[in-house]
Each structure stands twice: as structure tokens, then as C-alpha cells.
CSV table of C-alpha atoms in Angstrom, one decimal:
chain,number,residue,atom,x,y,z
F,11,UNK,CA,128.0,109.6,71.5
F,12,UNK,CA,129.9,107.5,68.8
F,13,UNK,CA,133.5,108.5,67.8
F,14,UNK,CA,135.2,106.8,64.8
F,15,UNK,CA,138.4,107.1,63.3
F,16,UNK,CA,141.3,105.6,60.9
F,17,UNK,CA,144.0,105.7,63.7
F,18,UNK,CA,144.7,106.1,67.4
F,19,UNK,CA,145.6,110.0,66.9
F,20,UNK,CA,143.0,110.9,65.1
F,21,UNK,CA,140.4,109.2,67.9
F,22,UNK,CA,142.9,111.1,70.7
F,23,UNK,CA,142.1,114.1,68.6
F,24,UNK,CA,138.8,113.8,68.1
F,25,UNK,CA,137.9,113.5,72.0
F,26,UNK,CA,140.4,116.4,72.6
F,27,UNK,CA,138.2,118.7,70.3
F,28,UNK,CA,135.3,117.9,72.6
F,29,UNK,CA,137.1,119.0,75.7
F,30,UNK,CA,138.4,115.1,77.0
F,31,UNK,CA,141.9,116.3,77.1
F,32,UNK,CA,142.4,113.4,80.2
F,33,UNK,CA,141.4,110.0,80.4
F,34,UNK,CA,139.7,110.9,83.6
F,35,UNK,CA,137.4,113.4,81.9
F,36,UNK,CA,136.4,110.4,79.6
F,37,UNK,CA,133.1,108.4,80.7
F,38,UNK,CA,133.8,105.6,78.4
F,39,UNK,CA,130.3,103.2,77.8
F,40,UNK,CA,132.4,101.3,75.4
F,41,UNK,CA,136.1,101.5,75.1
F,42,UNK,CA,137.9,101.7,71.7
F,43,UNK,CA,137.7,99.0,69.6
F,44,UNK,CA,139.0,98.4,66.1
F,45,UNK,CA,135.7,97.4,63.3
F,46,UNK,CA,136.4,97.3,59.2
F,47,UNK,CA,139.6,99.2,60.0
F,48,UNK,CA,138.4,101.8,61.9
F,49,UNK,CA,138.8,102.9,65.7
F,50,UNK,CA,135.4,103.2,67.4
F,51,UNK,CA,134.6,104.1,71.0
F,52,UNK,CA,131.3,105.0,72.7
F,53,UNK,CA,131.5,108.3,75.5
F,54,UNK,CA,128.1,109.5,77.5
């Protein structure tokens, strides 16, 4: 699954609402990066 956002605290909130509330319940495939000023990050 692909998560995008404008900042930080929106991409924290945005795993948060799909129950990743720890970085241990997060199975990163690719860890955030920033791309045309936006925060992406890929989870299984």
C-alpha cells in the first residue's frame, strides 16, 4: 500500500488511522521519502 502526504503529521496520521500507532507495527517496503513535495512511504 502507498501513503502520500504534504507533511510528516499528516503521513504519522495517516498510518495511525490504519491502526500503525508504533513504528514496530509498521512493515515498511519503502521508507518515507520526499517526491514533488510530498511525503511518500510504501507499507505491506
Amino acid at each position: 500500500m502507498t501513503i502520500q502526504a504534504e507533511t510528516l503529521a499528516q503521513l504519522t496520521k495517516a498510518l495511525q488511522e490504519r491502526g500503525m500507532n508504533l513504528v514496530t507495527d509498521v512493515a515498511f517496503t519503502r521508507a518515507p521519502y520526499r517526491k514533488n513535495h510530498r511525503w511518500i512511504c510504501i507499507v505491506e
